[in-house]
Amino acid sequence: MNSLRESTTLGYDNRTDTEPFKRLRRLRMTEAFRSMVRETELSKNDFIYPLFVVPGKKVRKEVQSMPGVFQLSIDELVRECVEIKSLGIPAVILFGIPEHKDEIGSGAYDEEGIVQMAVRAIKKELPELVVVTDVCLCEYTSTGHCGIVRDGEIVNDESVELLAKEALTHVHAGADIVAPSDMFDGRVKSIRKILDENNFHNVPIMSYAAKYASGYYGPFRDAAESTPKFGDRRSHQMDPANSNEALREVEQDIKEGADIVMVKPALPYLDIIRRVKDTFAMPTAAYNVSGEYSMIKAAGRNGWIDEQRVMMETLVGIKRAGADVILTYFAKDAAKLLH
């Protein structure tokens, strides 16, 4: 190359006669250089922190399979939210464990249910904190399934009616965003319809749009007390082998009115996150699920990995794949490091 003009015209090839290869390491040599050219930036604003709320008072029970994660009574939940807000985390998502369960999951759509009461308590103390509510029946049914079971089948349409009713009670209580996680057909449409009919036109829906039937959910089921009493969830959650199907699911939820689409889990499905983002250019969430969290925690506690480093690498990887929003149990730890 004889001139700077010639080298820049050809793009990245700025070799000289005495340097027959590109020295890509130059911009890695110092932290200042690395930060200047960093392509993906992780922010506290990316996080939603999951919380588990239970009946009672002064309850703070650590989940055995999820170190650092607790079942919290409403009073403790509000205290936790004060800390979360102080760390700069903008949002939480609530999962409720009711005092009683039944075959129709009636606690899920009770105006005085555990999540509904929790939402009101949080919004009273911290009105600016974004409260997302998980909309599902699995924590509330005696079967542990996401919907109503009839003759051994988890039925779709009747379950969807109850999910829409549940979403409405959450919004009545003050929820800012509702997040249906059941994976039944048509539930986004039904939820959008009931919210609009009740003048909640501006409440967004964050749909678990591509939720896979995954073995990574085990610790969550301890925390949410939602393990199925029989069978599994493969009739409605997606087959891990399928990719094109995820795009069909996401497209349908967008058509039905989803404002944010989610891929769950995150780490085994980074390719799905990228395909969803590239295909639809929609606000895209990813759930860094309990099993992903617990594996890192366990390896860190055994001294097999640098827990903080792997945590941050994991979250950056999820964002680099295309996630705008990350639901993660690491949110508090990561926010402290980012601060």
mmCIF file of C-alpha atoms in Angstrom:
data_model
loop_
_atom_site.group_PDB
_atom_site.id
_atom_site.type_symbol
_atom_site.label_atom_id
_atom_site.label_comp_id
_atom_site.label_asym_id
_atom_site.label_seq_id
_atom_site.Cartn_x
_atom_site.Cartn_y
_atom_site.Cartn_z
ATOM 1 C CA MET A 1 0.000 0.000 0.000
ATOM 2 C CA ASN A 2 1.444 3.375 -0.990
ATOM 3 C CA SER A 3 -1.030 5.701 0.654
ATOM 4 C CA LEU A 4 -3.579 5.969 3.458
ATOM 5 C CA ARG A 5 -6.199 6.716 0.816
ATOM 6 C CA GLU A 6 -5.514 3.415 -0.927
ATOM 7 C CA SER A 7 -5.651 1.426 2.303
ATOM 8 C CA THR A 8 -8.918 2.934 3.513
ATOM 9 C CA THR A 9 -10.497 2.502 0.083
ATOM 10 C CA LEU A 10 -9.938 -1.230 0.423
ATOM 11 C CA GLY A 11 -11.531 -1.333 3.895
ATOM 12 C CA TYR A 12 -9.738 -3.097 6.715
ATOM 13 C CA ASP A 13 -6.562 -4.028 4.841
ATOM 14 C CA ASN A 14 -4.030 -1.471 6.049
ATOM 15 C CA ARG A 15 -0.969 -3.699 5.802
ATOM 16 C CA THR A 16 2.482 -2.378 4.975
ATOM 17 C CA ASP A 17 5.278 -3.983 2.986
ATOM 18 C CA THR A 18 7.020 -4.892 6.232
ATOM 19 C CA GLU A 19 3.869 -6.144 7.999
ATOM 20 C CA PRO A 20 2.289 -8.957 5.957
ATOM 21 C CA PHE A 21 -0.614 -9.539 8.301
ATOM 22 C CA LYS A 22 -3.186 -7.495 10.206
ATOM 23 C CA ARG A 23 -2.329 -6.893 13.881
ATOM 24 C CA LEU A 24 -5.820 -7.216 15.341
ATOM 25 C CA ARG A 25 -4.373 -7.218 18.866
ATOM 26 C CA ARG A 26 -3.507 -3.529 18.699
ATOM 27 C CA LEU A 27 -6.929 -2.458 19.959
ATOM 28 C CA ARG A 28 -6.905 -5.071 22.724
ATOM 29 C CA MET A 29 -3.701 -3.972 24.380
ATOM 30 C CA THR A 30 -5.244 -1.679 27.013
ATOM 31 C CA GLU A 31 -8.585 -1.421 28.759
ATOM 32 C CA ALA A 32 -8.997 2.062 27.322
ATOM 33 C CA PHE A 33 -8.659 0.682 23.781
ATOM 34 C CA ARG A 34 -10.948 -2.251 24.506
ATOM 35 C CA SER A 35 -13.674 -0.037 25.927
ATOM 36 C CA MET A 36 -13.472 2.364 22.972
ATOM 37 C CA VAL A 37 -14.239 -0.347 20.391
ATOM 38 C CA ARG A 38 -16.511 -2.573 22.476
ATOM 39 C CA GLU A 39 -19.495 -3.644 20.361
ATOM 40 C CA THR A 40 -21.898 -4.781 23.094
ATOM 41 C CA GLU A 41 -22.537 -2.789 26.268
ATOM 42 C CA LEU A 42 -24.406 -4.303 29.190
ATOM 43 C CA SER A 43 -26.513 -1.911 31.265
ATOM 44 C CA LYS A 44 -28.561 -2.124 34.439
ATOM 45 C CA ASN A 45 -31.464 -0.909 32.312
ATOM 46 C CA ASP A 46 -31.379 -4.265 30.508
ATOM 47 C CA PHE A 47 -32.477 -6.230 33.580
ATOM 48 C CA ILE A 48 -35.735 -7.531 34.998
ATOM 49 C CA TYR A 49 -35.322 -9.241 38.362
ATOM 50 C CA PRO A 50 -37.599 -12.244 39.119
ATOM 51 C CA LEU A 51 -39.200 -12.423 42.578
ATOM 52 C CA PHE A 52 -41.231 -15.126 44.338
ATOM 53 C CA VAL A 53 -43.950 -13.984 46.716
ATOM 54 C CA VAL A 54 -45.625 -16.183 49.355
ATOM 55 C CA PRO A 55 -48.253 -15.715 52.077
ATOM 56 C CA GLY A 56 -47.297 -14.714 55.606
ATOM 57 C CA LYS A 57 -45.130 -12.104 57.272
ATOM 58 C CA LYS A 58 -41.371 -11.820 57.730
ATOM 59 C CA VAL A 59 -40.830 -14.773 55.408
ATOM 60 C CA ARG A 60 -37.445 -14.863 53.698
ATOM 61 C CA LYS A 61 -36.809 -18.475 52.763
ATOM 62 C CA GLU A 62 -33.836 -19.252 50.556
ATOM 63 C CA VAL A 63 -34.529 -21.600 47.649
ATOM 64 C CA GLN A 64 -32.245 -24.558 48.236
ATOM 65 C CA SER A 65 -31.412 -25.079 44.576
ATOM 66 C CA MET A 66 -30.965 -21.341 43.874
ATOM 67 C CA PRO A 67 -28.455 -19.761 46.291
ATOM 68 C CA GLY A 68 -29.233 -16.087 46.861
ATOM 69 C CA VAL A 69 -32.853 -16.390 45.676
ATOM 70 C CA PHE A 70 -35.682 -16.300 48.214
ATOM 71 C CA GLN A 71 -39.380 -16.861 48.644
ATOM 72 C CA LEU A 72 -40.577 -13.607 50.210
ATOM 73 C CA SER A 73 -43.684 -12.509 52.045
ATOM 74 C CA ILE A 74 -45.133 -9.208 50.860
ATOM 75 C CA ASP A 75 -43.468 -7.141 53.583
ATOM 76 C CA GLU A 76 -40.067 -8.645 52.739
ATOM 77 C CA LEU A 77 -40.817 -8.318 49.030
ATOM 78 C CA VAL A 78 -41.287 -4.569 49.355
ATOM 79 C CA ARG A 79 -37.974 -4.275 51.231
ATOM 80 C CA GLU A 80 -36.311 -6.259 48.471
ATOM 81 C CA CYS A 81 -37.786 -3.952 45.853
ATOM 82 C CA VAL A 82 -36.396 -0.908 47.660
ATOM 83 C CA GLU A 83 -32.917 -2.440 47.334
ATOM 84 C CA ILE A 84 -33.534 -3.384 43.713
ATOM 85 C CA LYS A 85 -34.576 0.159 42.871
ATOM 86 C CA SER A 86 -31.556 1.583 44.712
ATOM 87 C CA LEU A 87 -29.267 -0.561 42.539
ATOM 88 C CA GLY A 88 -30.724 1.021 39.407
ATOM 89 C CA ILE A 89 -32.614 -2.068 38.217
ATOM 90 C CA PRO A 90 -35.754 -0.709 36.533
ATOM 91 C CA ALA A 91 -38.131 -3.678 36.726
ATOM 92 C CA VAL A 92 -39.173 -6.846 38.558
ATOM 93 C CA ILE A 93 -41.350 -9.765 37.515
ATOM 94 C CA LEU A 94 -43.546 -11.441 40.113
ATOM 95 C CA PHE A 95 -44.356 -15.118 40.578
ATOM 96 C CA GLY A 96 -46.908 -15.992 43.243
ATOM 97 C CA ILE A 97 -47.287 -19.051 45.452
ATOM 98 C CA PRO A 98 -50.827 -19.128 46.912
ATOM 99 C CA GLU A 99 -51.871 -20.500 50.268
ATOM 100 C CA HIS A 100 -54.302 -22.940 48.629
ATOM 101 C CA LYS A 101 -54.378 -24.589 45.201
ATOM 102 C CA ASP A 102 -57.250 -26.137 43.274
ATOM 103 C CA GLU A 103 -57.976 -27.752 39.916
ATOM 104 C CA ILE A 104 -58.945 -24.464 38.266
ATOM 105 C CA GLY A 105 -56.182 -22.302 39.719
ATOM 106 C CA SER A 106 -58.650 -19.865 41.244
ATOM 107 C CA GLY A 107 -55.958 -18.076 43.252
ATOM 108 C CA ALA A 108 -54.450 -16.825 40.008
ATOM 109 C CA TYR A 109 -57.384 -14.556 39.151
ATOM 110 C CA ASP A 110 -58.532 -13.661 42.660
ATOM 111 C CA GLU A 111 -58.543 -9.873 43.088
ATOM 112 C CA GLU A 112 -57.113 -10.515 46.565
ATOM 113 C CA GLY A 113 -54.633 -13.114 45.368
ATOM 114 C CA ILE A 114 -51.004 -13.139 46.443
ATOM 115 C CA VAL A 115 -49.638 -11.430 43.312
ATOM 116 C CA GLN A 116 -52.442 -8.880 43.194
ATOM 117 C CA MET A 117 -51.770 -7.867 46.818
ATOM 118 C CA ALA A 118 -48.028 -7.794 46.160
ATOM 119 C CA VAL A 119 -48.433 -5.504 43.164
ATOM 120 C CA ARG A 120 -50.481 -3.022 45.183
ATOM 121 C CA ALA A 121 -47.928 -3.045 48.003
ATOM 122 C CA ILE A 122 -44.986 -2.437 45.664
ATOM 123 C CA LYS A 123 -46.704 0.315 43.688
ATOM 124 C CA LYS A 124 -47.712 2.077 46.905
ATOM 125 C CA GLU A 125 -44.102 2.171 48.113
ATOM 126 C CA LEU A 126 -42.291 2.426 44.765
ATOM 127 C CA PRO A 127 -44.650 3.733 42.083
ATOM 128 C CA GLU A 128 -41.801 4.305 39.637
ATOM 129 C CA LEU A 129 -40.556 0.682 39.726
ATOM 130 C CA VAL A 130 -41.832 -1.254 36.708
ATOM 131 C CA VAL A 131 -43.813 -4.279 37.903
ATOM 132 C CA VAL A 132 -44.252 -7.128 35.443
ATOM 133 C CA THR A 133 -46.489 -10.051 36.361
ATOM 134 C CA ASP A 134 -46.158 -13.592 35.126
ATOM 135 C CA VAL A 135 -49.539 -14.759 33.816
ATOM 136 C CA CYS A 136 -49.893 -18.521 34.190
ATOM 137 C CA LEU A 137 -51.805 -21.062 36.255
ATOM 138 C CA CYS A 138 -49.061 -23.555 37.101
ATOM 139 C CA GLU A 139 -48.345 -22.130 40.564
ATOM 140 C CA TYR A 140 -52.058 -22.128 41.381
ATOM 141 C CA THR A 141 -53.397 -25.455 40.111
ATOM 142 C CA SER A 142 -53.387 -28.571 42.261
ATOM 143 C CA THR A 143 -52.099 -30.473 39.214
ATOM 144 C CA GLY A 144 -49.128 -28.147 38.734
ATOM 145 C CA HIS A 145 -50.059 -27.690 35.091
ATOM 146 C CA CYS A 146 -50.298 -24.383 33.238
ATOM 147 C CA GLY A 147 -54.007 -24.822 32.487
ATOM 148 C CA ILE A 148 -57.146 -26.809 33.155
ATOM 149 C CA VAL A 149 -56.901 -30.586 32.797
ATOM 150 C CA ARG A 150 -59.877 -32.441 31.288
ATOM 151 C CA ASP A 151 -59.724 -36.232 30.818
ATOM 152 C CA GLY A 152 -55.956 -36.149 31.027
ATOM 153 C CA GLU A 153 -55.588 -33.357 28.461
ATOM 154 C CA ILE A 154 -54.456 -29.814 29.222
ATOM 155 C CA VAL A 155 -57.209 -27.921 27.425
ATOM 156 C CA ASN A 156 -56.450 -24.763 25.501
ATOM 157 C CA ASP A 157 -59.459 -22.483 25.128
ATOM 158 C CA GLU A 158 -60.875 -22.788 28.644
ATOM 159 C CA SER A 159 -57.406 -22.173 30.078
ATOM 160 C CA VAL A 160 -56.957 -19.091 27.885
ATOM 161 C CA GLU A 161 -60.163 -17.580 29.262
ATOM 162 C CA LEU A 162 -58.790 -17.898 32.798
ATOM 163 C CA LEU A 163 -55.422 -16.462 31.801
ATOM 164 C CA ALA A 164 -57.106 -13.391 30.337
ATOM 165 C CA LYS A 165 -59.070 -12.997 33.549
ATOM 166 C CA GLU A 166 -55.849 -13.322 35.549
ATOM 167 C CA ALA A 167 -54.103 -10.661 33.469
ATOM 168 C CA LEU A 168 -56.967 -8.243 34.029
ATOM 169 C CA THR A 169 -56.788 -8.659 37.820
ATOM 170 C CA HIS A 170 -53.050 -7.981 37.702
ATOM 171 C CA VAL A 171 -53.595 -4.762 35.784
ATOM 172 C CA HIS A 172 -56.434 -3.728 38.107
ATOM 173 C CA ALA A 173 -53.920 -4.114 40.955
ATOM 174 C CA GLY A 174 -51.427 -1.827 39.181
ATOM 175 C CA ALA A 175 -49.192 -4.098 37.090
ATOM 176 C CA ASP A 176 -47.304 -2.167 34.420
ATOM 177 C CA ILE A 177 -46.741 -5.121 32.057
ATOM 178 C CA VAL A 178 -48.346 -8.572 31.890
ATOM 179 C CA ALA A 179 -46.318 -11.551 30.682
ATOM 180 C CA PRO A 180 -48.223 -14.697 29.658
ATOM 181 C CA SER A 181 -45.905 -17.693 30.004
ATOM 182 C CA ASP A 182 -48.247 -20.619 29.322
ATOM 183 C CA MET A 183 -47.664 -21.106 25.568
ATOM 184 C CA PHE A 184 -51.328 -21.837 24.832
ATOM 185 C CA ASP A 185 -52.655 -20.832 21.436
ATOM 186 C CA GLY A 186 -54.451 -17.487 21.262
ATOM 187 C CA ARG A 187 -53.707 -16.236 24.752
ATOM 188 C CA VAL A 188 -52.078 -12.974 23.647
ATOM 189 C CA LYS A 189 -55.136 -12.122 21.560
ATOM 190 C CA SER A 190 -57.493 -12.873 24.454
ATOM 191 C CA ILE A 191 -55.447 -10.842 26.922
ATOM 192 C CA ARG A 192 -55.180 -7.870 24.550
ATOM 193 C CA LYS A 193 -58.924 -8.014 23.975
ATOM 194 C CA ILE A 194 -59.899 -8.059 27.662
ATOM 195 C CA LEU A 195 -57.431 -5.287 28.536
ATOM 196 C CA ASP A 196 -58.681 -3.067 25.715
ATOM 197 C CA GLU A 197 -62.310 -3.698 26.642
ATOM 198 C CA ASN A 198 -61.508 -2.460 30.150
ATOM 199 C CA ASN A 199 -59.691 0.680 28.938
ATOM 200 C CA PHE A 200 -56.192 -0.632 29.577
ATOM 201 C CA HIS A 201 -55.085 0.124 26.034
ATOM 202 C CA ASN A 202 -51.647 1.317 27.142
ATOM 203 C CA VAL A 203 -50.632 -1.726 29.195
ATOM 204 C CA PRO A 204 -48.013 -3.701 27.230
ATOM 205 C CA ILE A 205 -47.892 -7.474 26.855
ATOM 206 C CA MET A 206 -44.526 -9.214 27.101
ATOM 207 C CA SER A 207 -45.199 -12.601 25.598
ATOM 208 C CA TYR A 208 -43.198 -15.734 26.357
ATOM 209 C CA ALA A 209 -43.371 -16.239 22.606
ATOM 210 C CA ALA A 210 -40.820 -19.026 22.105
ATOM 211 C CA LYS A 211 -40.748 -20.987 25.347
ATOM 212 C CA TYR A 212 -39.147 -24.390 25.108
ATOM 213 C CA ALA A 213 -39.896 -27.556 27.076
ATOM 214 C CA SER A 214 -36.591 -27.434 28.893
ATOM 215 C CA GLY A 215 -34.741 -29.306 31.582
ATOM 216 C CA TYR A 216 -33.274 -25.970 32.707
ATOM 217 C CA TYR A 217 -36.448 -25.094 34.641
ATOM 218 C CA GLY A 218 -35.887 -27.495 37.536
ATOM 219 C CA PRO A 219 -34.770 -25.026 40.226
ATOM 220 C CA PHE A 220 -37.565 -22.598 39.278
ATOM 221 C CA ARG A 221 -40.111 -25.295 40.033
ATOM 222 C CA ASP A 222 -38.633 -25.550 43.526
ATOM 223 C CA ALA A 223 -38.948 -21.785 43.964
ATOM 224 C CA ALA A 224 -42.458 -21.509 42.502
ATOM 225 C CA GLU A 225 -43.689 -24.856 43.850
ATOM 226 C CA SER A 226 -45.053 -25.639 40.391
ATOM 227 C CA THR A 227 -43.794 -29.118 39.525
ATOM 228 C CA PRO A 228 -46.473 -31.037 37.575
ATOM 229 C CA LYS A 229 -48.080 -33.830 39.573
ATOM 230 C CA PHE A 230 -48.126 -35.999 36.439
ATOM 231 C CA GLY A 231 -46.984 -35.837 32.849
ATOM 232 C CA ASP A 232 -45.052 -32.903 31.446
ATOM 233 C CA ARG A 233 -45.523 -29.690 29.440
ATOM 234 C CA ARG A 234 -44.423 -30.869 26.024
ATOM 235 C CA SER A 235 -47.920 -30.568 24.573
ATOM 236 C CA HIS A 236 -47.703 -26.768 24.761
ATOM 237 C CA GLN A 237 -44.067 -25.777 25.311
ATOM 238 C CA MET A 238 -41.793 -26.064 22.274
ATOM 239 C CA ASP A 239 -39.603 -28.952 21.158
ATOM 240 C CA PRO A 240 -35.936 -27.977 21.751
ATOM 241 C CA ALA A 241 -35.048 -29.324 18.302
ATOM 242 C CA ASN A 242 -37.174 -26.742 16.456
ATOM 243 C CA SER A 243 -36.081 -23.340 15.203
ATOM 244 C CA ASN A 244 -38.447 -22.390 12.367
ATOM 245 C CA GLU A 245 -41.396 -23.149 14.627
ATOM 246 C CA ALA A 246 -40.145 -20.480 17.032
ATOM 247 C CA LEU A 247 -40.473 -17.877 14.307
ATOM 248 C CA ARG A 248 -44.045 -18.974 13.621
ATOM 249 C CA GLU A 249 -44.880 -18.699 17.323
ATOM 250 C CA VAL A 250 -43.310 -15.255 17.614
ATOM 251 C CA GLU A 251 -44.999 -14.007 14.455
ATOM 252 C CA GLN A 252 -48.391 -15.149 15.735
ATOM 253 C CA ASP A 253 -47.926 -13.402 19.090
ATOM 254 C CA ILE A 254 -46.920 -10.183 17.329
ATOM 255 C CA LYS A 255 -50.038 -10.363 15.175
ATOM 256 C CA GLU A 256 -52.147 -10.903 18.307
ATOM 257 C CA GLY A 257 -50.737 -7.812 19.996
ATOM 258 C CA ALA A 258 -47.520 -8.657 21.852
ATOM 259 C CA ASP A 259 -45.338 -5.600 22.494
ATOM 260 C CA ILE A 260 -42.245 -7.514 23.636
ATOM 261 C CA VAL A 261 -41.455 -11.095 22.599
ATOM 262 C CA MET A 262 -39.419 -13.435 24.757
ATOM 263 C CA VAL A 263 -37.226 -16.455 24.165
ATOM 264 C CA LYS A 264 -36.849 -18.884 27.095
ATOM 265 C CA PRO A 265 -34.393 -20.304 28.105
ATOM 266 C CA ALA A 266 -31.586 -18.056 26.925
ATOM 267 C CA LEU A 267 -28.248 -19.892 26.744
ATOM 268 C CA PRO A 268 -29.212 -23.023 24.771
ATOM 269 C CA TYR A 269 -31.284 -20.832 22.434
ATOM 270 C CA LEU A 270 -28.990 -17.927 21.572
ATOM 271 C CA ASP A 271 -29.510 -18.782 17.914
ATOM 272 C CA ILE A 272 -33.269 -18.358 18.381
ATOM 273 C CA ILE A 273 -32.791 -14.962 20.028
ATOM 274 C CA ARG A 274 -30.715 -13.830 17.055
ATOM 275 C CA ARG A 275 -33.199 -15.189 14.496
ATOM 276 C CA VAL A 276 -36.124 -13.532 16.275
ATOM 277 C CA LYS A 277 -34.344 -10.181 16.472
ATOM 278 C CA ASP A 278 -33.162 -10.262 12.868
ATOM 279 C CA THR A 279 -36.510 -11.424 11.508
ATOM 280 C CA PHE A 280 -38.916 -9.164 13.378
ATOM 281 C CA ALA A 281 -36.833 -6.258 14.760
ATOM 282 C CA MET A 282 -39.143 -6.305 17.783
ATOM 283 C CA PRO A 283 -38.226 -5.523 21.388
ATOM 284 C CA THR A 284 -36.857 -8.915 22.384
ATOM 285 C CA ALA A 285 -36.485 -10.376 25.862
ATOM 286 C CA ALA A 286 -34.552 -13.443 26.962
ATOM 287 C CA TYR A 287 -34.953 -15.350 30.220
ATOM 288 C CA ASN A 288 -31.661 -16.399 31.802
ATOM 289 C CA VAL A 289 -33.450 -19.210 33.620
ATOM 290 C CA SER A 290 -32.992 -20.918 36.963
ATOM 291 C CA GLY A 291 -30.951 -23.860 35.724
ATOM 292 C CA GLU A 292 -28.488 -21.555 33.982
ATOM 293 C CA TYR A 293 -28.203 -19.514 37.169
ATOM 294 C CA SER A 294 -27.831 -22.515 39.489
ATOM 295 C CA MET A 295 -25.118 -24.175 37.401
ATOM 296 C CA ILE A 296 -22.983 -21.051 37.504
ATOM 297 C CA LYS A 297 -23.633 -20.630 41.228
ATOM 298 C CA ALA A 298 -22.732 -24.249 41.979
ATOM 299 C CA ALA A 299 -19.555 -24.176 39.896
ATOM 300 C CA GLY A 300 -18.573 -20.871 41.477
ATOM 301 C CA ARG A 301 -19.096 -22.161 44.999
ATOM 302 C CA ASN A 302 -16.957 -25.201 44.206
ATOM 303 C CA GLY A 303 -14.166 -22.997 42.926
ATOM 304 C CA TRP A 304 -14.380 -24.465 39.428
ATOM 305 C CA ILE A 305 -15.014 -21.122 37.731
ATOM 306 C CA ASP A 306 -14.707 -17.411 38.450
ATOM 307 C CA GLU A 307 -18.402 -16.852 39.180
ATOM 308 C CA GLN A 308 -18.468 -13.100 38.607
ATOM 309 C CA ARG A 309 -16.561 -13.316 35.358
ATOM 310 C CA VAL A 310 -18.749 -16.131 33.987
ATOM 311 C CA MET A 311 -21.903 -14.302 35.113
ATOM 312 C CA MET A 312 -20.965 -11.164 33.208
ATOM 313 C CA GLU A 313 -19.780 -13.114 30.162
ATOM 314 C CA THR A 314 -23.106 -14.958 30.124
ATOM 315 C CA LEU A 315 -25.180 -11.775 30.304
ATOM 316 C CA VAL A 316 -23.094 -10.047 27.631
ATOM 317 C CA GLY A 317 -23.510 -13.116 25.423
ATOM 318 C CA ILE A 318 -27.296 -13.003 25.786
ATOM 319 C CA LYS A 319 -27.353 -9.322 24.892
ATOM 320 C CA ARG A 320 -24.934 -9.818 21.996
ATOM 321 C CA ALA A 321 -27.295 -12.468 20.617
ATOM 322 C CA GLY A 322 -29.973 -9.767 20.299
ATOM 323 C CA ALA A 323 -31.802 -9.467 23.600
ATOM 324 C CA ASP A 324 -32.926 -5.970 24.557
ATOM 325 C CA VAL A 325 -34.225 -7.149 27.932
ATOM 326 C CA ILE A 326 -32.769 -9.895 30.147
ATOM 327 C CA LEU A 327 -34.763 -11.544 32.916
ATOM 328 C CA THR A 328 -32.090 -12.822 35.276
ATOM 329 C CA TYR A 329 -31.550 -13.846 38.886
ATOM 330 C CA PHE A 330 -28.082 -12.314 38.510
ATOM 331 C CA ALA A 331 -29.537 -8.811 38.137
ATOM 332 C CA LYS A 332 -28.572 -7.582 41.601
ATOM 333 C CA ASP A 333 -25.027 -9.006 41.464
ATOM 334 C CA ALA A 334 -24.481 -7.706 37.943
ATOM 335 C CA ALA A 335 -25.871 -4.261 38.803
ATOM 336 C CA LYS A 336 -23.390 -3.956 41.659
ATOM 337 C CA LEU A 337 -20.501 -4.721 39.319
ATOM 338 C CA LEU A 338 -21.790 -2.370 36.632
ATOM 339 C CA HIS A 339 -22.101 0.397 39.213
#
